């Protein structure tokens, strides 16, 4: 059974940094891209970015709203994908989800989400 | 960026009804269209991918179809557990944008 577990969320002040982790199990992690999504309170889903598998260079893509502030990386030896967030803004407040990236760039499984609150 | 427009934004229906939502892409995305279900306080779940392929384990009352840049999602014979918000997402080009969602409510 595929399991994705996010961690690292919490309350952080504007301008500070935070790193989220997503630990995967139940599939061959290194063979797949991984995606981060977010959902602001009461709002819809937003694609944040993703990282390809090492077979595709572990290259990354980002939404314009986070490009230059967020970085996605992966550690295949630990089956973990990270979302490093810098220069956080109040509007980054959201539940952050990770998903595995399968064909058609679908997120076949999702984690339970971790809440990030950016507030002074 | 590709814009995804879902309609309606909300819909009221009864158990046993057949319902249909639509999602329109601002440009061609071929069949790179996925549908997700989200219940309050829970993570989304994938139901349909590649416009019309049913994810393993998803009941057959859910289906999807495509016609050009218009995509349709159908639930035949609504069950109580189907009342949720449904999102379409294009996987054709980054950013992989979502529609704004359709909230399916009990009449």
JSON list of C-alpha atoms in Angstrom, two decimals:
[
{"chain": "A", "resi": 1, "resn": "UNK", "atom": "CA", "xyz": [0.00, 0.00, 0.00]},
{"chain": "A", "resi": 2, "resn": "UNK", "atom": "CA", "xyz": [1.33, 3.42, -0.96]},
{"chain": "A", "resi": 3, "resn": "UNK", "atom": "CA", "xyz": [1.78, 5.78, 1.96]},
{"chain": "A", "resi": 4, "resn": "UNK", "atom": "CA", "xyz": [2.90, 9.39, 1.90]},
{"chain": "A", "resi": 5, "resn": "UNK", "atom": "CA", "xyz": [3.44, 11.21, 5.18]},
{"chain": "A", "resi": 6, "resn": "UNK", "atom": "CA", "xyz": [4.18, 14.93, 5.31]},
{"chain": "A", "resi": 7, "resn": "UNK", "atom": "CA", "xyz": [5.84, 16.59, 8.28]},
{"chain": "A", "resi": 8, "resn": "UNK", "atom": "CA", "xyz": [7.47, 19.85, 9.25]},
{"chain": "A", "resi": 9, "resn": "UNK", "atom": "CA", "xyz": [4.55, 22.23, 9.20]},
{"chain": "A", "resi": 10, "resn": "UNK", "atom": "CA", "xyz": [3.87, 24.82, 11.87]},
{"chain": "A", "resi": 11, "resn": "UNK", "atom": "CA", "xyz": [3.67, 28.50, 12.69]},
{"chain": "A", "resi": 12, "resn": "UNK", "atom": "CA", "xyz": [6.38, 30.70, 11.20]},
{"chain": "A", "resi": 13, "resn": "UNK", "atom": "CA", "xyz": [6.88, 34.43, 10.96]},
{"chain": "A", "resi": 14, "resn": "UNK", "atom": "CA", "xyz": [6.83, 36.24, 7.62]},
{"chain": "A", "resi": 15, "resn": "UNK", "atom": "CA", "xyz": [10.25, 36.29, 5.99]},
{"chain": "A", "resi": 16, "resn": "UNK", "atom": "CA", "xyz": [11.43, 33.14, 7.75]},
{"chain": "A", "resi": 17, "resn": "UNK", "atom": "CA", "xyz": [12.13, 29.70, 6.33]},
{"chain": "A", "resi": 18, "resn": "UNK", "atom": "CA", "xyz": [10.66, 26.26, 6.82]},
{"chain": "A", "resi": 19, "resn": "UNK", "atom": "CA", "xyz": [11.36, 22.82, 5.40]},
{"chain": "A", "resi": 20, "resn": "UNK", "atom": "CA", "xyz": [8.67, 20.24, 4.81]},
{"chain": "A", "resi": 21, "resn": "UNK", "atom": "CA", "xyz": [9.34, 16.53, 4.34]},
{"chain": "A", "resi": 22, "resn": "UNK", "atom": "CA", "xyz": [7.30, 13.84, 2.66]},
{"chain": "A", "resi": 23, "resn": "UNK", "atom": "CA", "xyz": [8.26, 10.26, 3.47]},
{"chain": "A", "resi": 24, "resn": "UNK", "atom": "CA", "xyz": [7.08, 7.63, 1.01]},
{"chain": "A", "resi": 25, "resn": "UNK", "atom": "CA", "xyz": [6.58, 3.89, 1.19]},
{"chain": "A", "resi": 26, "resn": "UNK", "atom": "CA", "xyz": [4.84, 1.17, -0.76]},
{"chain": "A", "resi": 27, "resn": "UNK", "atom": "CA", "xyz": [6.31, 1.94, -4.18]},
{"chain": "A", "resi": 28, "resn": "UNK", "atom": "CA", "xyz": [9.73, 2.26, -5.81]},
{"chain": "A", "resi": 29, "resn": "UNK", "atom": "CA", "xyz": [10.29, 5.87, -4.83]},
{"chain": "A", "resi": 30, "resn": "UNK", "atom": "CA", "xyz": [13.31, 6.48, -7.04]},
{"chain": "A", "resi": 31, "resn": "UNK", "atom": "CA", "xyz": [11.40, 5.60, -10.19]},
{"chain": "A", "resi": 32, "resn": "UNK", "atom": "CA", "xyz": [8.84, 8.40, -9.86]},
{"chain": "A", "resi": 33, "resn": "UNK", "atom": "CA", "xyz": [8.55, 12.12, -9.81]},
{"chain": "A", "resi": 34, "resn": "UNK", "atom": "CA", "xyz": [7.05, 13.73, -6.73]},
{"chain": "A", "resi": 35, "resn": "UNK", "atom": "CA", "xyz": [4.78, 16.75, -6.52]},
{"chain": "A", "resi": 36, "resn": "UNK", "atom": "CA", "xyz": [3.90, 19.34, -3.89]},
{"chain": "A", "resi": 37, "resn": "UNK", "atom": "CA", "xyz": [0.46, 20.95, -3.75]},
{"chain": "A", "resi": 38, "resn": "UNK", "atom": "CA", "xyz": [-1.13, 23.38, -1.35]},
{"chain": "A", "resi": 39, "resn": "UNK", "atom": "CA", "xyz": [-4.57, 24.55, -0.33]},
{"chain": "A", "resi": 40, "resn": "UNK", "atom": "CA", "xyz": [-5.13, 27.85, 1.42]},
{"chain": "A", "resi": 41, "resn": "UNK", "atom": "CA", "xyz": [-7.92, 27.89, 4.02]},
{"chain": "A", "resi": 42, "resn": "UNK", "atom": "CA", "xyz": [-11.29, 27.68, 2.29]},
{"chain": "A", "resi": 43, "resn": "UNK", "atom": "CA", "xyz": [-9.71, 27.77, -1.16]},
{"chain": "A", "resi": 44, "resn": "UNK", "atom": "CA", "xyz": [-9.05, 25.36, -4.00]},
{"chain": "A", "resi": 45, "resn": "UNK", "atom": "CA", "xyz": [-6.03, 23.26, -4.82]},
{"chain": "A", "resi": 46, "resn": "UNK", "atom": "CA", "xyz": [-2.82, 24.81, -6.13]},
{"chain": "A", "resi": 47, "resn": "UNK", "atom": "CA", "xyz": [0.06, 22.97, -7.79]},
{"chain": "A", "resi": 48, "resn": "UNK", "atom": "CA", "xyz": [3.30, 24.17, -6.18]},
{"chain": "A", "resi": 49, "resn": "UNK", "atom": "CA", "xyz": [5.94, 22.24, -8.08]},
{"chain": "A", "resi": 50, "resn": "UNK", "atom": "CA", "xyz": [7.51, 18.88, -8.71]},
{"chain": "A", "resi": 51, "resn": "UNK", "atom": "CA", "xyz": [10.78, 17.02, -9.05]},
{"chain": "A", "resi": 52, "resn": "UNK", "atom": "CA", "xyz": [11.43, 14.42, -11.69]},
{"chain": "A", "resi": 53, "resn": "UNK", "atom": "CA", "xyz": [13.10, 11.12, -10.97]},
{"chain": "A", "resi": 54, "resn": "UNK", "atom": "CA", "xyz": [16.87, 10.86, -11.25]},
{"chain": "A", "resi": 55, "resn": "UNK", "atom": "CA", "xyz": [16.38, 9.05, -14.55]},
{"chain": "A", "resi": 56, "resn": "UNK", "atom": "CA", "xyz": [15.15, 12.42, -15.82]},
{"chain": "A", "resi": 57, "resn": "UNK", "atom": "CA", "xyz": [17.82, 14.39, -14.07]},
{"chain": "A", "resi": 58, "resn": "UNK", "atom": "CA", "xyz": [15.84, 15.13, -10.88]},
{"chain": "A", "resi": 59, "resn": "UNK", "atom": "CA", "xyz": [14.96, 18.44, -12.50]},
{"chain": "A", "resi": 60, "resn": "UNK", "atom": "CA", "xyz": [12.34, 20.66, -10.96]},
{"chain": "A", "resi": 61, "resn": "UNK", "atom": "CA", "xyz": [9.46, 22.88, -12.02]},
{"chain": "A", "resi": 62, "resn": "UNK", "atom": "CA", "xyz": [7.69, 25.50, -9.91]},
{"chain": "A", "resi": 63, "resn": "UNK", "atom": "CA", "xyz": [4.59, 27.62, -9.90]},
{"chain": "A", "resi": 64, "resn": "UNK", "atom": "CA", "xyz": [5.26, 31.29, -10.55]},
{"chain": "A", "resi": 65, "resn": "UNK", "atom": "CA", "xyz": [3.95, 32.16, -7.07]},
{"chain": "A", "resi": 66, "resn": "UNK", "atom": "CA", "xyz": [6.81, 30.27, -5.39]},
{"chain": "A", "resi": 67, "resn": "UNK", "atom": "CA", "xyz": [9.59, 30.26, -7.98]},
{"chain": "A", "resi": 68, "resn": "UNK", "atom": "CA", "xyz": [12.81, 31.62, -6.51]},
{"chain": "A", "resi": 69, "resn": "UNK", "atom": "CA", "xyz": [11.57, 31.16, -2.93]},
{"chain": "A", "resi": 70, "resn": "UNK", "atom": "CA", "xyz": [10.82, 27.42, -2.76]},
{"chain": "A", "resi": 71, "resn": "UNK", "atom": "CA", "xyz": [13.14, 24.53, -3.59]},
{"chain": "A", "resi": 72, "resn": "UNK", "atom": "CA", "xyz": [12.20, 20.89, -4.03]},
{"chain": "A", "resi": 73, "resn": "UNK", "atom": "CA", "xyz": [14.79, 18.15, -3.52]},
{"chain": "A", "resi": 74, "resn": "UNK", "atom": "CA", "xyz": [14.78, 14.43, -2.97]},
{"chain": "A", "resi": 75, "resn": "UNK", "atom": "CA", "xyz": [16.75, 11.77, -1.13]},
{"chain": "A", "resi": 76, "resn": "UNK", "atom": "CA", "xyz": [16.07, 8.46, -2.82]},
{"chain": "A", "resi": 77, "resn": "UNK", "atom": "CA", "xyz": [18.07, 6.55, -0.19]},
{"chain": "A", "resi": 78, "resn": "UNK", "atom": "CA", "xyz": [15.50, 7.66, 2.40]},
{"chain": "A", "resi": 79, "resn": "UNK", "atom": "CA", "xyz": [12.46, 7.81, 0.10]},
{"chain": "A", "resi": 80, "resn": "UNK", "atom": "CA", "xyz": [11.91, 11.42, 1.09]},
{"chain": "A", "resi": 81, "resn": "UNK", "atom": "CA", "xyz": [11.07, 14.53, -0.89]},
{"chain": "A", "resi": 82, "resn": "UNK", "atom": "CA", "xyz": [11.59, 17.97, 0.62]},
{"chain": "A", "resi": 83, "resn": "UNK", "atom": "CA", "xyz": [10.04, 21.37, 0.12]},
{"chain": "A", "resi": 84, "resn": "UNK", "atom": "CA", "xyz": [12.37, 24.09, 1.37]},
{"chain": "A", "resi": 85, "resn": "UNK", "atom": "CA", "xyz": [10.50, 27.35, 1.72]},
{"chain": "A", "resi": 86, "resn": "UNK", "atom": "CA", "xyz": [12.31, 30.67, 2.06]},
{"chain": "A", "resi": 87, "resn": "UNK", "atom": "CA", "xyz": [11.07, 34.24, 2.49]},
{"chain": "A", "resi": 88, "resn": "UNK", "atom": "CA", "xyz": [7.65, 33.01, 3.54]},
{"chain": "A", "resi": 89, "resn": "UNK", "atom": "CA", "xyz": [4.68, 35.30, 3.06]},
{"chain": "A", "resi": 90, "resn": "UNK", "atom": "CA", "xyz": [1.31, 35.43, 4.79]},
{"chain": "A", "resi": 91, "resn": "UNK", "atom": "CA", "xyz": [-0.23, 34.19, 1.53]},
{"chain": "A", "resi": 92, "resn": "UNK", "atom": "CA", "xyz": [1.81, 30.97, 1.75]},
{"chain": "A", "resi": 93, "resn": "UNK", "atom": "CA", "xyz": [-0.44, 29.90, 4.62]},
{"chain": "A", "resi": 94, "resn": "UNK", "atom": "CA", "xyz": [-1.97, 26.61, 3.52]},
{"chain": "A", "resi": 95, "resn": "UNK", "atom": "CA", "xyz": [-2.14, 22.87, 3.98]},
{"chain": "A", "resi": 96, "resn": "UNK", "atom": "CA", "xyz": [0.71, 21.40, 1.97]},
{"chain": "A", "resi": 97, "resn": "UNK", "atom": "CA", "xyz": [0.31, 17.99, 0.37]},
{"chain": "A", "resi": 98, "resn": "UNK", "atom": "CA", "xyz": [2.75, 15.75, -1.46]},
{"chain": "A", "resi": 99, "resn": "UNK", "atom": "CA", "xyz": [1.75, 13.34, -4.20]},
{"chain": "A", "resi": 100, "resn": "UNK", "atom": "CA", "xyz": [3.47, 10.78, -6.38]},
{"chain": "A", "resi": 101, "resn": "UNK", "atom": "CA", "xyz": [3.67, 11.79, -10.03]},
{"chain": "A", "resi": 102, "resn": "UNK", "atom": "CA", "xyz": [2.49, 9.01, -12.34]},
{"chain": "A", "resi": 103, "resn": "UNK", "atom": "CA", "xyz": [1.63, 9.02, -16.03]},
{"chain": "A", "resi": 104, "resn": "UNK", "atom": "CA", "xyz": [-0.37, 11.98, -17.30]},
{"chain": "A", "resi": 105, "resn": "UNK", "atom": "CA", "xyz": [1.19, 13.88, -14.39]},
{"chain": "A", "resi": 106, "resn": "UNK", "atom": "CA", "xyz": [-1.50, 12.63, -12.09]},
{"chain": "A", "resi": 107, "resn": "UNK", "atom": "CA", "xyz": [-1.02, 12.44, -8.34]},
{"chain": "A", "resi": 108, "resn": "UNK", "atom": "CA", "xyz": [-2.06, 8.85, -7.82]},
{"chain": "A", "resi": 109, "resn": "UNK", "atom": "CA", "xyz": [-1.69, 8.99, -4.02]},
{"chain": "A", "resi": 110, "resn": "UNK", "atom": "CA", "xyz": [-1.60, 11.92, -1.61]},
{"chain": "A", "resi": 111, "resn": "UNK", "atom": "CA", "xyz": [-0.31, 12.45, 1.88]},
{"chain": "A", "resi": 112, "resn": "UNK", "atom": "CA", "xyz": [-2.57, 13.66, 4.67]},
{"chain": "A", "resi": 113, "resn": "UNK", "atom": "CA", "xyz": [-1.17, 17.18, 4.47]},
{"chain": "A", "resi": 114, "resn": "UNK", "atom": "CA", "xyz": [0.72, 19.44, 6.88]},
{"chain": "A", "resi": 115, "resn": "UNK", "atom": "CA", "xyz": [-0.45, 22.93, 7.85]},
{"chain": "A", "resi": 116, "resn": "UNK", "atom": "CA", "xyz": [1.88, 25.88, 7.42]},
{"chain": "A", "resi": 117, "resn": "UNK", "atom": "CA", "xyz": [0.76, 29.12, 9.03]},
{"chain": "A", "resi": 118, "resn": "UNK", "atom": "CA", "xyz": [2.70, 32.26, 8.24]},
{"chain": "A", "resi": 119, "resn": "UNK", "atom": "CA", "xyz": [1.86, 34.97, 10.72]},
{"chain": "A", "resi": 120, "resn": "UNK", "atom": "CA", "xyz": [3.54, 37.47, 12.99]},
{"chain": "B", "resi": 1, "resn": "UNK", "atom": "CA", "xyz": [-0.44, 29.18, -18.22]},
{"chain": "B", "resi": 2, "resn": "UNK", "atom": "CA", "xyz": [-3.37, 26.94, -19.13]},
{"chain": "B", "resi": 3, "resn": "UNK", "atom": "CA", "xyz": [-6.60, 28.01, -17.47]},
{"chain": "B", "resi": 4, "resn": "UNK", "atom": "CA", "xyz": [-9.05, 25.34, -16.34]},
{"chain": "B", "resi": 5, "resn": "UNK", "atom": "CA", "xyz": [-12.66, 26.44, -15.93]},
{"chain": "B", "resi": 6, "resn": "UNK", "atom": "CA", "xyz": [-15.08, 24.16, -14.10]},
{"chain": "B", "resi": 7, "resn": "UNK", "atom": "CA", "xyz": [-18.83, 24.46, -14.15]},
{"chain": "B", "resi": 8, "resn": "UNK", "atom": "CA", "xyz": [-20.97, 24.64, -12.23]},
{"chain": "B", "resi": 9, "resn": "UNK", "atom": "CA", "xyz": [-19.21, 25.85, -9.08]},
{"chain": "B", "resi": 10, "resn": "UNK", "atom": "CA", "xyz": [-21.83, 24.06, -6.99]},
{"chain": "B", "resi": 11, "resn": "UNK", "atom": "CA", "xyz": [-24.57, 21.57, -7.60]},
{"chain": "B", "resi": 12, "resn": "UNK", "atom": "CA", "xyz": [-27.36, 20.14, -5.45]},
{"chain": "B", "resi": 13, "resn": "UNK", "atom": "CA", "xyz": [-28.52, 16.62, -6.12]},
{"chain": "B", "resi": 14, "resn": "UNK", "atom": "CA", "xyz": [-30.18, 13.66, -4.45]},
{"chain": "B", "resi": 15, "resn": "UNK", "atom": "CA", "xyz": [-29.03, 10.12, -3.75]},
{"chain": "B", "resi": 16, "resn": "UNK", "atom": "CA", "xyz": [-29.62, 8.07, -6.86]},
{"chain": "B", "resi": 17, "resn": "UNK", "atom": "CA", "xyz": [-29.34, 11.01, -9.27]},
{"chain": "B", "resi": 18, "resn": "UNK", "atom": "CA", "xyz": [-27.03, 11.16, -12.26]},
{"chain": "B", "resi": 19, "resn": "UNK", "atom": "CA", "xyz": [-24.82, 14.28, -12.26]},
{"chain": "B", "resi": 20, "resn": "UNK", "atom": "CA", "xyz": [-22.41, 15.77, -14.77]},
{"chain": "B", "resi": 21, "resn": "UNK", "atom": "CA", "xyz": [-19.78, 18.47, -14.34]},
{"chain": "B", "resi": 22, "resn": "UNK", "atom": "CA", "xyz": [-17.62, 20.04, -16.98]},
{"chain": "B", "resi": 23, "resn": "UNK", "atom": "CA", "xyz": [-14.08, 21.37, -17.19]},
{"chain": "B", "resi": 24, "resn": "UNK", "atom": "CA", "xyz": [-12.84, 23.48, -20.08]},
{"chain": "B", "resi": 25, "resn": "UNK", "atom": "CA", "xyz": [-9.19, 24.05, -20.88]},
{"chain": "B", "resi": 26, "resn": "UNK", "atom": "CA", "xyz": [-8.02, 27.36, -22.35]},
{"chain": "B", "resi": 27, "resn": "UNK", "atom": "CA", "xyz": [-5.97, 25.48, -24.95]},
{"chain": "B", "resi": 28, "resn": "UNK", "atom": "CA", "xyz": [-5.44, 21.94, -26.15]},
{"chain": "B", "resi": 29, "resn": "UNK", "atom": "CA", "xyz": [-4.29, 19.53, -23.44]},
{"chain": "B", "resi": 30, "resn": "UNK", "atom": "CA", "xyz": [-5.03, 16.40, -25.51]},
{"chain": "B", "resi": 31, "resn": "UNK", "atom": "CA", "xyz": [-6.22, 13.92, -22.85]},
{"chain": "B", "resi": 32, "resn": "UNK", "atom": "CA", "xyz": [-3.95, 15.08, -20.01]},
{"chain": "B", "resi": 33, "resn": "UNK", "atom": "CA", "xyz": [-6.87, 15.66, -17.68]},
{"chain": "B", "resi": 34, "resn": "UNK", "atom": "CA", "xyz": [-7.31, 14.25, -14.19]},
{"chain": "B", "resi": 35, "resn": "UNK", "atom": "CA", "xyz": [-10.27, 14.37, -11.79]},
{"chain": "B", "resi": 36, "resn": "UNK", "atom": "CA", "xyz": [-9.98, 14.38, -8.01]},
{"chain": "B", "resi": 37, "resn": "UNK", "atom": "CA", "xyz": [-12.49, 14.13, -5.17]},
{"chain": "B", "resi": 38, "resn": "UNK", "atom": "CA", "xyz": [-11.96, 15.96, -1.90]},
{"chain": "B", "resi": 39, "resn": "UNK", "atom": "CA", "xyz": [-14.02, 15.70, 1.26]},
{"chain": "B", "resi": 40, "resn": "UNK", "atom": "CA", "xyz": [-13.82, 18.34, 4.02]},
{"chain": "B", "resi": 41, "resn": "UNK", "atom": "CA", "xyz": [-10.64, 18.10, 6.06]},
{"chain": "B", "resi": 42, "resn": "UNK", "atom": "CA", "xyz": [-9.26, 15.28, 3.91]},
{"chain": "B", "resi": 43, "resn": "UNK", "atom": "CA", "xyz": [-6.66, 14.97, 1.18]},
{"chain": "B", "resi": 44, "resn": "UNK", "atom": "CA", "xyz": [-7.85, 14.75, -2.42]},
{"chain": "B", "resi": 45, "resn": "UNK", "atom": "CA", "xyz": [-8.23, 11.35, -4.05]},
{"chain": "B", "resi": 46, "resn": "UNK", "atom": "CA", "xyz": [-7.62, 10.58, -7.71]},
{"chain": "B", "resi": 47, "resn": "UNK", "atom": "CA", "xyz": [-10.67, 9.17, -9.48]},
{"chain": "B", "resi": 48, "resn": "UNK", "atom": "CA", "xyz": [-10.04, 9.56, -13.23]},
{"chain": "B", "resi": 49, "resn": "UNK", "atom": "CA", "xyz": [-6.85, 10.13, -15.21]},
{"chain": "B", "resi": 50, "resn": "UNK", "atom": "CA", "xyz": [-6.14, 10.57, -18.91]},
{"chain": "B", "resi": 51, "resn": "UNK", "atom": "CA", "xyz": [-9.63, 12.07, -19.23]},
{"chain": "B", "resi": 52, "resn": "UNK", "atom": "CA", "xyz": [-11.46, 8.74, -19.10]},
{"chain": "B", "resi": 53, "resn": "UNK", "atom": "CA", "xyz": [-9.35, 6.10, -17.33]},
{"chain": "B", "resi": 54, "resn": "UNK", "atom": "CA", "xyz": [-10.73, 4.94, -14.00]},
{"chain": "B", "resi": 55, "resn": "UNK", "atom": "CA", "xyz": [-8.16, 4.63, -11.23]},
{"chain": "B", "resi": 56, "resn": "UNK", "atom": "CA", "xyz": [-7.95, 1.12, -9.81]},
{"chain": "B", "resi": 57, "resn": "UNK", "atom": "CA", "xyz": [-10.42, 0.60, -6.99]},
{"chain": "B", "resi": 58, "resn": "UNK", "atom": "CA", "xyz": [-12.67, 3.51, -7.93]},
{"chain": "B", "resi": 59, "resn": "UNK", "atom": "CA", "xyz": [-16.33, 2.52, -8.40]},
{"chain": "B", "resi": 60, "resn": "UNK", "atom": "CA", "xyz": [-17.56, 2.28, -11.97]},
{"chain": "B", "resi": 61, "resn": "UNK", "atom": "CA", "xyz": [-20.33, 4.82, -11.35]},
{"chain": "B", "resi": 62, "resn": "UNK", "atom": "CA", "xyz": [-17.62, 7.44, -11.92]},
{"chain": "B", "resi": 63, "resn": "UNK", "atom": "CA", "xyz": [-16.63, 8.17, -15.52]},
{"chain": "B", "resi": 64, "resn": "UNK", "atom": "CA", "xyz": [-14.99, 10.83, -17.64]},
{"chain": "B", "resi": 65, "resn": "UNK", "atom": "CA", "xyz": [-14.97, 11.84, -21.28]},
{"chain": "B", "resi": 66, "resn": "UNK", "atom": "CA", "xyz": [-13.38, 14.40, -23.54]},
{"chain": "B", "resi": 67, "resn": "UNK", "atom": "CA", "xyz": [-14.31, 16.42, -26.60]},
{"chain": "B", "resi": 68, "resn": "UNK", "atom": "CA", "xyz": [-11.59, 18.78, -27.74]},
{"chain": "B", "resi": 69, "resn": "UNK", "atom": "CA", "xyz": [-10.86, 21.11, -24.86]},
{"chain": "B", "resi": 70, "resn": "UNK", "atom": "CA", "xyz": [-14.08, 20.21, -23.02]},
{"chain": "B", "resi": 71, "resn": "UNK", "atom": "CA", "xyz": [-14.05, 17.47, -20.42]},
{"chain": "B", "resi": 72, "resn": "UNK", "atom": "CA", "xyz": [-17.00, 15.87, -18.69]},
{"chain": "B", "resi": 73, "resn": "UNK", "atom": "CA", "xyz": [-17.17, 14.02, -15.39]},
{"chain": "B", "resi": 74, "resn": "UNK", "atom": "CA", "xyz": [-20.23, 11.93, -14.61]},
{"chain": "B", "resi": 75, "resn": "UNK", "atom": "CA", "xyz": [-21.49, 10.11, -11.55]},
{"chain": "B", "resi": 76, "resn": "UNK", "atom": "CA", "xyz": [-24.34, 7.73, -12.20]},
{"chain": "B", "resi": 77, "resn": "UNK", "atom": "CA", "xyz": [-26.58, 6.85, -9.26]},
{"chain": "B", "resi": 78, "resn": "UNK", "atom": "CA", "xyz": [-25.16, 9.17, -6.58]},
{"chain": "B", "resi": 79, "resn": "UNK", "atom": "CA", "xyz": [-24.27, 7.56, -3.28]},
{"chain": "B", "resi": 80, "resn": "UNK", "atom": "CA", "xyz": [-24.18, 9.37, 0.10]},
{"chain": "B", "resi": 81, "resn": "UNK", "atom": "CA", "xyz": [-20.37, 9.18, 0.18]},
{"chain": "B", "resi": 82, "resn": "UNK", "atom": "CA", "xyz": [-20.10, 11.02, -3.17]},
{"chain": "B", "resi": 83, "resn": "UNK", "atom": "CA", "xyz": [-21.03, 14.41, -1.74]},
{"chain": "B", "resi": 84, "resn": "UNK", "atom": "CA", "xyz": [-17.74, 16.26, -1.92]},
{"chain": "B", "resi": 85, "resn": "UNK", "atom": "CA", "xyz": [-15.81, 18.78, -3.99]},
{"chain": "B", "resi": 86, "resn": "UNK", "atom": "CA", "xyz": [-14.44, 17.68, -7.34]},
{"chain": "B", "resi": 87, "resn": "UNK", "atom": "CA", "xyz": [-11.45, 19.21, -9.09]},
{"chain": "B", "resi": 88, "resn": "UNK", "atom": "CA", "xyz": [-10.09, 18.81, -12.58]},
{"chain": "B", "resi": 89, "resn": "UNK", "atom": "CA", "xyz": [-6.38, 19.25, -13.25]},
{"chain": "B", "resi": 90, "resn": "UNK", "atom": "CA", "xyz": [-4.43, 19.42, -16.47]},
{"chain": "B", "resi": 91, "resn": "UNK", "atom": "CA", "xyz": [-1.16, 17.51, -16.66]},
{"chain": "B", "resi": 92, "resn": "UNK", "atom": "CA", "xyz": [-0.19, 18.74, -20.12]},
{"chain": "B", "resi": 93, "resn": "UNK", "atom": "CA", "xyz": [2.19, 21.57, -19.31]},
{"chain": "B", "resi": 94, "resn": "UNK", "atom": "CA", "xyz": [3.52, 23.19, -16.17]},
{"chain": "B", "resi": 95, "resn": "UNK", "atom": "CA", "xyz": [2.14, 24.70, -14.08]},
{"chain": "B", "resi": 96, "resn": "UNK", "atom": "CA", "xyz": [-0.29, 21.79, -13.83]},
{"chain": "B", "resi": 97, "resn": "UNK", "atom": "CA", "xyz": [-3.29, 23.94, -13.05]},
{"chain": "B", "resi": 98, "resn": "UNK", "atom": "CA", "xyz": [-6.54, 22.97, -11.33]},
{"chain": "B", "resi": 99, "resn": "UNK", "atom": "CA", "xyz": [-10.05, 24.09, -11.96]},
{"chain": "B", "resi": 100, "resn": "UNK", "atom": "CA", "xyz": [-11.72, 26.02, -9.15]},
{"chain": "B", "resi": 101, "resn": "UNK", "atom": "CA", "xyz": [-13.76, 23.00, -8.09]},
{"chain": "B", "resi": 102, "resn": "UNK", "atom": "CA", "xyz": [-17.38, 21.87, -8.17]},
{"chain": "B", "resi": 103, "resn": "UNK", "atom": "CA", "xyz": [-19.02, 21.36, -4.79]},
{"chain": "B", "resi": 104, "resn": "UNK", "atom": "CA", "xyz": [-21.63, 18.61, -4.89]},
{"chain": "B", "resi": 105, "resn": "UNK", "atom": "CA", "xyz": [-24.20, 19.05, -2.14]},
{"chain": "B", "resi": 106, "resn": "UNK", "atom": "CA", "xyz": [-27.16, 17.05, -0.96]},
{"chain": "B", "resi": 107, "resn": "UNK", "atom": "CA", "xyz": [-30.52, 18.43, -2.06]}
]
